[in-house]
mmCIF file of C-alpha atoms in Angstrom:
data_model
loop_
_atom_site.group_PDB
_atom_site.id
_atom_site.type_symbol
_atom_site.label_atom_id
_atom_site.label_comp_id
_atom_site.label_asym_id
_atom_site.label_seq_id
_atom_site.Cartn_x
_atom_site.Cartn_y
_atom_site.Cartn_z
ATOM 1 C CA MET A 40 109.041 84.163 83.450
ATOM 2 C CA LYS A 41 107.172 86.919 85.872
ATOM 3 C CA LYS A 42 103.578 86.239 86.454
ATOM 4 C CA ILE A 43 101.224 89.144 88.382
ATOM 5 C CA LEU A 44 98.038 89.109 89.662
ATOM 6 C CA ILE A 45 96.166 92.537 89.633
ATOM 7 C CA GLY A 46 93.812 92.182 92.568
ATOM 8 C CA ILE A 47 91.678 95.389 92.581
ATOM 9 C CA ILE A 48 89.314 96.096 95.170
ATOM 10 C CA THR A 49 85.361 98.339 94.048
ATOM 11 C CA TYR A 50 82.081 99.343 94.818
ATOM 12 C CA ASP A 51 78.651 100.703 94.414
ATOM 13 C CA GLY A 52 80.438 104.507 95.562
ATOM 14 C CA LYS A 53 82.910 104.094 93.398
ATOM 15 C CA ASP A 54 81.069 104.089 89.594
ATOM 16 C CA TYR A 55 81.720 107.332 88.967
ATOM 17 C CA VAL A 56 85.224 106.562 87.917
ATOM 18 C CA PHE A 57 85.271 102.908 86.945
ATOM 19 C CA ASP A 58 85.445 103.591 83.001
ATOM 20 C CA ARG A 59 87.779 106.009 83.269
ATOM 21 C CA PHE A 60 89.545 102.968 86.189
ATOM 22 C CA LYS A 61 89.056 100.205 83.463
ATOM 23 C CA GLU A 62 90.147 102.363 80.718
ATOM 24 C CA ASN A 63 93.314 102.817 82.675
ATOM 25 C CA LEU A 64 93.758 99.523 83.774
ATOM 26 C CA ASP A 65 93.949 98.148 79.453
ATOM 27 C CA SER A 66 95.788 101.801 79.067
ATOM 28 C CA ILE A 67 98.981 99.332 81.886
ATOM 29 C CA LEU A 68 98.689 95.311 80.623
ATOM 30 C CA SER A 69 98.489 96.677 76.887
ATOM 31 C CA TYR A 70 102.225 98.757 78.107
ATOM 32 C CA THR A 71 103.107 95.710 80.243
ATOM 33 C CA HIS A 72 102.703 93.187 77.737
ATOM 34 C CA GLU A 73 104.153 94.612 74.571
ATOM 35 C CA LYS A 74 107.551 95.343 76.802
ATOM 36 C CA LEU A 75 108.178 92.906 78.218
ATOM 37 C CA SER A 76 107.065 90.675 75.157
ATOM 38 C CA GLY A 77 106.945 86.772 76.739
ATOM 39 C CA ASN A 78 107.834 87.195 80.369
ATOM 40 C CA ILE A 79 104.878 88.231 81.904
ATOM 41 C CA ILE A 80 102.430 86.624 82.579
ATOM 42 C CA THR A 81 98.721 88.884 84.484
ATOM 43 C CA LYS A 82 95.909 88.442 85.214
ATOM 44 C CA ALA A 83 93.421 90.827 87.177
ATOM 45 C CA VAL A 84 91.105 89.946 89.496
ATOM 46 C CA VAL A 85 88.015 92.419 91.318
ATOM 47 C CA VAL A 86 85.911 92.517 94.514
ATOM 48 C CA ASP A 87 82.794 94.204 94.769
ATOM 49 C CA ASN A 88 82.457 94.661 99.122
ATOM 50 C CA SER A 89 78.939 96.594 97.793
ATOM 51 C CA LEU A 90 76.051 96.209 99.829
ATOM 52 C CA ASN A 91 74.039 94.601 97.303
ATOM 53 C CA GLU A 92 75.346 92.604 93.541
ATOM 54 C CA GLU A 93 73.455 95.298 91.254
ATOM 55 C CA TYR A 94 77.286 96.566 90.555
ATOM 56 C CA PHE A 95 78.596 92.660 90.711
ATOM 57 C CA LYS A 96 76.524 91.677 87.873
ATOM 58 C CA TYR A 97 77.011 95.114 85.689
ATOM 59 C CA LEU A 98 81.031 94.292 86.772
ATOM 60 C CA LYS A 99 80.238 90.460 85.276
ATOM 61 C CA ASP A 100 79.512 92.198 82.017
ATOM 62 C CA ASN A 101 82.008 95.225 81.536
ATOM 63 C CA PHE A 102 85.052 93.990 83.215
ATOM 64 C CA ASP A 103 88.197 91.403 81.401
ATOM 65 C CA GLY A 104 88.614 89.379 84.507
ATOM 66 C CA GLU A 105 87.844 87.248 87.800
ATOM 67 C CA VAL A 106 84.984 89.263 89.433
ATOM 68 C CA ILE A 107 84.207 88.751 93.019
ATOM 69 C CA HIS A 108 81.128 89.970 95.435
ATOM 70 C CA GLU A 109 82.611 89.759 98.889
ATOM 71 C CA MET A 110 80.659 90.110 102.255
ATOM 72 C CA TYR A 111 79.760 93.460 102.810
ATOM 73 C CA ILE A 112 81.187 94.707 106.352
ATOM 74 C CA GLU A 113 79.640 97.782 107.549
ATOM 75 C CA GLU A 114 82.572 99.418 109.230
ATOM 76 C CA THR A 115 84.511 101.151 106.333
ATOM 77 C CA ASN A 116 87.569 99.642 107.500
ATOM 78 C CA ALA A 117 86.927 96.053 108.206
ATOM 79 C CA ASN A 118 85.390 95.885 104.738
ATOM 80 C CA LEU A 119 88.443 96.295 103.075
ATOM 81 C CA ALA A 120 90.375 94.196 105.138
ATOM 82 C CA ASN A 121 88.199 91.499 104.520
ATOM 83 C CA SER A 122 88.366 92.232 100.598
ATOM 84 C CA ARG A 123 91.682 92.391 100.395
ATOM 85 C CA ASN A 124 92.186 89.359 102.072
ATOM 86 C CA ARG A 125 89.466 87.414 99.883
ATOM 87 C CA LEU A 126 92.268 89.095 97.502
ATOM 88 C CA ARG A 127 95.088 88.151 99.178
ATOM 89 C CA LYS A 128 93.520 83.858 99.389
ATOM 90 C CA GLU A 129 93.067 84.238 95.191
ATOM 91 C CA PHE A 130 96.691 85.360 94.985
ATOM 92 C CA LEU A 131 97.525 82.218 97.329
ATOM 93 C CA LYS A 132 96.364 79.502 95.865
ATOM 94 C CA THR A 133 98.230 80.181 92.256
ATOM 95 C CA ASP A 134 101.852 80.272 91.448
ATOM 96 C CA TYR A 135 102.427 83.224 90.824
ATOM 97 C CA ASP A 136 105.035 85.456 92.017
ATOM 98 C CA TYR A 137 103.129 89.252 91.775
ATOM 99 C CA PHE A 138 100.340 90.997 94.091
ATOM 100 C CA PHE A 139 99.878 94.150 92.498
ATOM 101 C CA SER A 140 97.096 95.728 95.308
ATOM 102 C CA LEU A 141 95.009 98.339 93.080
ATOM 103 C CA GLU A 142 91.851 100.461 94.550
ATOM 104 C CA SER A 143 89.656 101.701 91.539
ATOM 105 C CA ASP A 144 90.408 104.892 92.353
ATOM 106 C CA VAL A 145 93.201 104.838 92.006
ATOM 107 C CA LEU A 146 94.429 105.648 88.502
ATOM 108 C CA PRO A 147 98.999 104.838 87.952
ATOM 109 C CA PRO A 148 100.644 105.531 84.581
ATOM 110 C CA GLN A 149 100.985 102.708 81.743
ATOM 111 C CA ASN A 150 104.641 102.009 82.867
ATOM 112 C CA ILE A 151 103.937 101.439 86.463
ATOM 113 C CA LEU A 152 104.174 97.555 86.448
ATOM 114 C CA VAL A 153 107.553 97.666 84.781
ATOM 115 C CA GLU A 154 108.985 99.810 86.349
ATOM 116 C CA LEU A 155 108.259 98.566 89.689
ATOM 117 C CA LEU A 156 109.477 95.144 88.209
ATOM 118 C CA GLU A 157 112.064 96.529 87.690
ATOM 119 C CA HIS A 158 113.650 97.695 91.622
ATOM 120 C CA ASP A 159 113.386 93.800 92.354
ATOM 121 C CA VAL A 160 111.975 95.074 96.151
ATOM 122 C CA PRO A 161 109.428 93.011 98.058
ATOM 123 C CA VAL A 162 107.519 95.869 98.602
ATOM 124 C CA VAL A 163 107.347 99.011 96.320
ATOM 125 C CA SER A 164 104.472 101.067 95.961
ATOM 126 C CA GLY A 165 103.516 104.387 94.055
ATOM 127 C CA TYR A 166 102.079 107.325 95.867
ATOM 128 C CA TYR A 167 98.811 109.487 95.353
ATOM 129 C CA TYR A 168 97.759 112.199 97.295
ATOM 130 C CA VAL A 169 94.729 111.788 100.096
ATOM 131 C CA CYS A 170 92.264 113.900 100.135
ATOM 132 C CA GLN A 171 91.313 116.234 103.725
ATOM 133 C CA GLY A 172 87.738 118.406 103.398
ATOM 134 C CA GLY A 173 88.135 118.223 100.110
ATOM 135 C CA HIS A 174 91.050 119.285 99.664
ATOM 136 C CA PHE A 175 94.619 116.969 98.793
ATOM 137 C CA LYS A 176 96.429 117.308 101.695
ATOM 138 C CA ARG A 177 99.557 114.500 101.022
ATOM 139 C CA PRO A 178 100.972 111.987 99.934
ATOM 140 C CA CYS A 179 100.531 108.476 100.726
ATOM 141 C CA ILE A 180 104.371 108.104 102.356
ATOM 142 C CA VAL A 181 105.433 107.857 106.305
ATOM 143 C CA LEU A 182 109.110 107.987 106.044
ATOM 144 C CA PRO A 183 111.707 105.818 108.559
ATOM 145 C CA PHE A 184 112.537 109.011 111.298
ATOM 146 C CA LYS A 185 112.835 105.918 113.918
ATOM 147 C CA LYS A 186 112.795 102.956 114.024
ATOM 148 C CA LEU A 187 109.776 101.465 115.804
ATOM 149 C CA GLU A 188 111.827 100.187 118.668
ATOM 150 C CA GLY A 189 109.755 98.222 120.990
ATOM 151 C CA ALA A 190 107.206 97.618 119.867
ATOM 152 C CA PHE A 191 106.023 93.707 120.497
ATOM 153 C CA THR A 192 101.982 94.024 119.847
ATOM 154 C CA MET A 193 100.571 95.611 116.924
ATOM 155 C CA GLU A 194 98.306 98.206 119.128
ATOM 156 C CA GLU A 195 102.421 99.497 120.993
ATOM 157 C CA ALA A 196 103.448 99.767 116.791
ATOM 158 C CA LEU A 197 100.306 101.527 115.783
ATOM 159 C CA GLU A 198 101.049 104.178 119.262
ATOM 160 C CA LYS A 199 105.107 104.780 117.875
ATOM 161 C CA GLN A 200 104.214 104.857 114.551
ATOM 162 C CA LYS A 201 102.270 108.717 115.469
ATOM 163 C CA GLU A 202 105.492 109.576 116.760
ATOM 164 C CA VAL A 203 106.888 108.771 113.013
ATOM 165 C CA ARG A 204 104.267 110.641 111.875
ATOM 166 C CA LYS A 205 104.965 113.685 113.515
ATOM 167 C CA ASN A 206 108.173 113.647 112.317
ATOM 168 C CA SER A 207 107.035 113.154 108.600
ATOM 169 C CA PRO A 208 105.201 116.267 107.688
ATOM 170 C CA GLU A 209 104.689 117.098 104.226
ATOM 171 C CA ASN A 210 106.918 119.536 102.838
ATOM 172 C CA LEU A 211 109.677 116.455 104.411
ATOM 173 C CA VAL A 212 108.122 113.648 102.382
ATOM 174 C CA GLU A 213 108.132 116.509 99.375
ATOM 175 C CA LEU A 214 111.724 116.715 99.589
ATOM 176 C CA ALA A 215 112.534 113.421 100.056
ATOM 177 C CA LEU A 216 109.735 112.718 96.859
ATOM 178 C CA THR A 217 112.457 114.815 95.344
ATOM 179 C CA LYS A 218 116.115 113.684 95.477
ATOM 180 C CA GLU A 219 115.987 110.144 94.486
ATOM 181 C CA ARG A 220 114.077 107.662 92.679
ATOM 182 C CA LEU A 221 113.906 105.335 95.210
ATOM 183 C CA ILE A 222 112.634 105.682 98.564
ATOM 184 C CA LYS A 223 113.240 103.598 101.962
ATOM 185 C CA VAL A 224 108.942 104.007 103.848
ATOM 186 C CA LEU A 225 108.301 103.076 106.966
ATOM 187 C CA GLN A 226 104.586 103.554 104.912
ATOM 188 C CA GLY A 227 103.799 103.498 100.904
ATOM 189 C CA SER A 228 100.169 102.514 100.335
ATOM 190 C CA LEU A 229 98.141 99.952 98.494
ATOM 191 C CA GLY A 230 96.094 102.109 96.911
ATOM 192 C CA CYS A 231 99.291 100.941 93.993
ATOM 193 C CA CYS A 232 101.541 99.220 95.420
ATOM 194 C CA LEU A 233 103.506 95.599 94.152
ATOM 195 C CA ILE A 234 104.460 92.654 96.871
ATOM 196 C CA LYS A 235 106.269 89.703 96.155
ATOM 197 C CA ARG A 236 104.619 86.732 97.360
ATOM 198 C CA LYS A 237 106.908 85.342 99.813
ATOM 199 C CA VAL A 238 105.095 88.338 101.784
ATOM 200 C CA LEU A 239 101.978 87.430 101.205
ATOM 201 C CA GLU A 240 102.673 84.586 102.767
ATOM 202 C CA LYS A 241 103.328 85.993 105.904
ATOM 203 C CA ILE A 242 101.157 88.653 106.248
ATOM 204 C CA SER A 243 97.354 88.875 105.764
ATOM 205 C CA PHE A 244 95.804 92.227 105.903
ATOM 206 C CA PHE A 245 93.658 93.304 109.120
ATOM 207 C CA CYS A 246 92.502 96.321 111.028
ATOM 208 C CA LEU A 247 92.345 96.960 114.780
ATOM 209 C CA LYS A 248 91.183 99.714 116.938
ATOM 210 C CA ASN A 249 93.642 102.906 118.067
ATOM 211 C CA LYS A 250 93.221 104.070 121.666
ATOM 212 C CA ASN A 251 89.683 106.358 120.889
ATOM 213 C CA ASN A 252 87.941 102.681 119.981
ATOM 214 C CA ALA A 253 88.540 104.100 115.792
ATOM 215 C CA ILE A 254 88.873 101.091 113.894
ATOM 216 C CA VAL A 255 92.405 102.034 111.588
ATOM 217 C CA HIS A 256 93.615 101.672 108.494
ATOM 218 C CA ASP A 257 95.108 98.276 107.433
ATOM 219 C CA ASP A 258 97.231 99.292 104.713
ATOM 220 C CA THR A 259 98.250 100.683 108.392
ATOM 221 C CA PHE A 260 98.879 98.007 110.004
ATOM 222 C CA PHE A 261 99.875 95.796 106.551
ATOM 223 C CA PHE A 262 103.343 98.498 106.719
ATOM 224 C CA ILE A 263 103.515 98.012 110.606
ATOM 225 C CA ASP A 264 103.486 93.864 109.999
ATOM 226 C CA CYS A 265 106.666 95.115 107.019
ATOM 227 C CA GLU A 266 108.545 96.895 109.586
ATOM 228 C CA MET A 267 107.712 93.907 112.647
ATOM 229 C CA LYS A 268 109.215 91.871 110.079
ATOM 230 C CA ASN A 269 111.797 93.106 108.333
ATOM 231 C CA ILE A 270 110.469 93.326 105.865
ATOM 232 C CA PRO A 271 111.907 96.458 103.782
ATOM 233 C CA VAL A 272 109.350 98.975 102.205
ATOM 234 C CA TYR A 273 110.036 101.508 99.123
ATOM 235 C CA VAL A 274 107.667 104.118 96.803
ATOM 236 C CA ASP A 275 108.828 105.117 93.534
ATOM 237 C CA SER A 276 108.971 108.588 93.202
ATOM 238 C CA LEU A 277 108.523 108.676 89.789
ATOM 239 C CA MET A 278 104.991 107.018 89.696
ATOM 240 C CA LEU A 279 102.503 109.854 90.567
ATOM 241 C CA CYS A 280 99.261 108.516 90.812
ATOM 242 C CA PRO A 281 95.973 110.562 89.578
ATOM 243 C CA HIS A 282 94.037 109.935 92.689
ATOM 244 C CA PHE A 283 89.155 110.387 92.529
ATOM 245 C CA GLN A 284 88.888 109.674 96.125
ATOM 246 C CA SER A 285 86.872 112.168 97.055
ATOM 247 C CA ASN A 286 82.330 112.107 96.641
ATOM 248 C CA TRP A 287 83.639 116.124 94.858
ATOM 249 C CA TRP A 288 84.526 114.094 92.201
ATOM 250 C CA ARG A 289 81.348 112.304 91.658
ATOM 251 C CA GLU A 290 79.745 115.783 91.867
ATOM 252 C CA PHE A 291 82.480 116.669 89.064
ATOM 253 C CA ILE A 292 82.359 114.080 86.902
ATOM 254 C CA GLU A 293 78.291 114.602 86.342
ATOM 255 C CA LYS A 294 78.128 117.969 86.189
ATOM 256 C CA ARG A 295 81.093 117.979 83.277
ATOM 257 C CA ASN A 296 78.502 114.882 82.232
ATOM 258 C CA VAL A 297 75.226 117.192 81.995
ATOM 259 C CA GLU A 298 77.662 119.932 80.534
ATOM 260 C CA LEU A 299 79.289 117.749 77.114
ATOM 261 C CA SER A 300 75.720 116.015 76.591
ATOM 262 C CA GLY A 301 73.880 119.897 75.649
ATOM 263 C CA ASP A 302 71.876 119.472 78.447
ATOM 264 C CA SER A 303 72.601 122.795 80.809
ATOM 265 C CA GLU A 304 70.407 125.344 81.168
#
């Protein structure tokens, strides 16, 4: 019997995609239970890190799962790390085998859990493109061209990872995605990532400042931590996920809803 806790981070700034996200999650769960009937238990937990509790109350009324309102932290990356640690804490209270990290603007294919479970590796994710300047620029993947050798602290490892990124341009990443189903990577994404329990028993979520005094995203440090602890990380190249990341999507969806309602001039 496999037990999966699906841990979801959201806030009121992602309300534009919530209905679509919920519908997609329902599809994933339905497909997973159908395919693994009698051999799967799932539980969904949402952590809302909005500044106020209005969205939390909305989620409580409209989401079929546990909903938690976590303390708001003004710095975005610190807010994410804190919320993910709350999910980790809730996960480790249980006897579940897997933690599926899912962000509320990522819509994986319905077979994602079935496929990722099949690989039976410590950490495996789907992937999506990240938005920069209103355009989707690159897959959220870093290939392991070099080991982070000689790094004894997280700060040193972060600097070495920058060197790796320089050798991991978008065209090489996309070429790798066409060659193999299961790709070993230095960094995947926590937006749709299946993690075995033994990994989260060793690793928590955090973020640090780089040399420019900017706080770096917690998923960077999670994957660096995996590398430093010799925990292999993989990406399934078939699990490409739509990513409704930007406020551009909010504007597009609102405009489209007006057009469909017939209220446009």
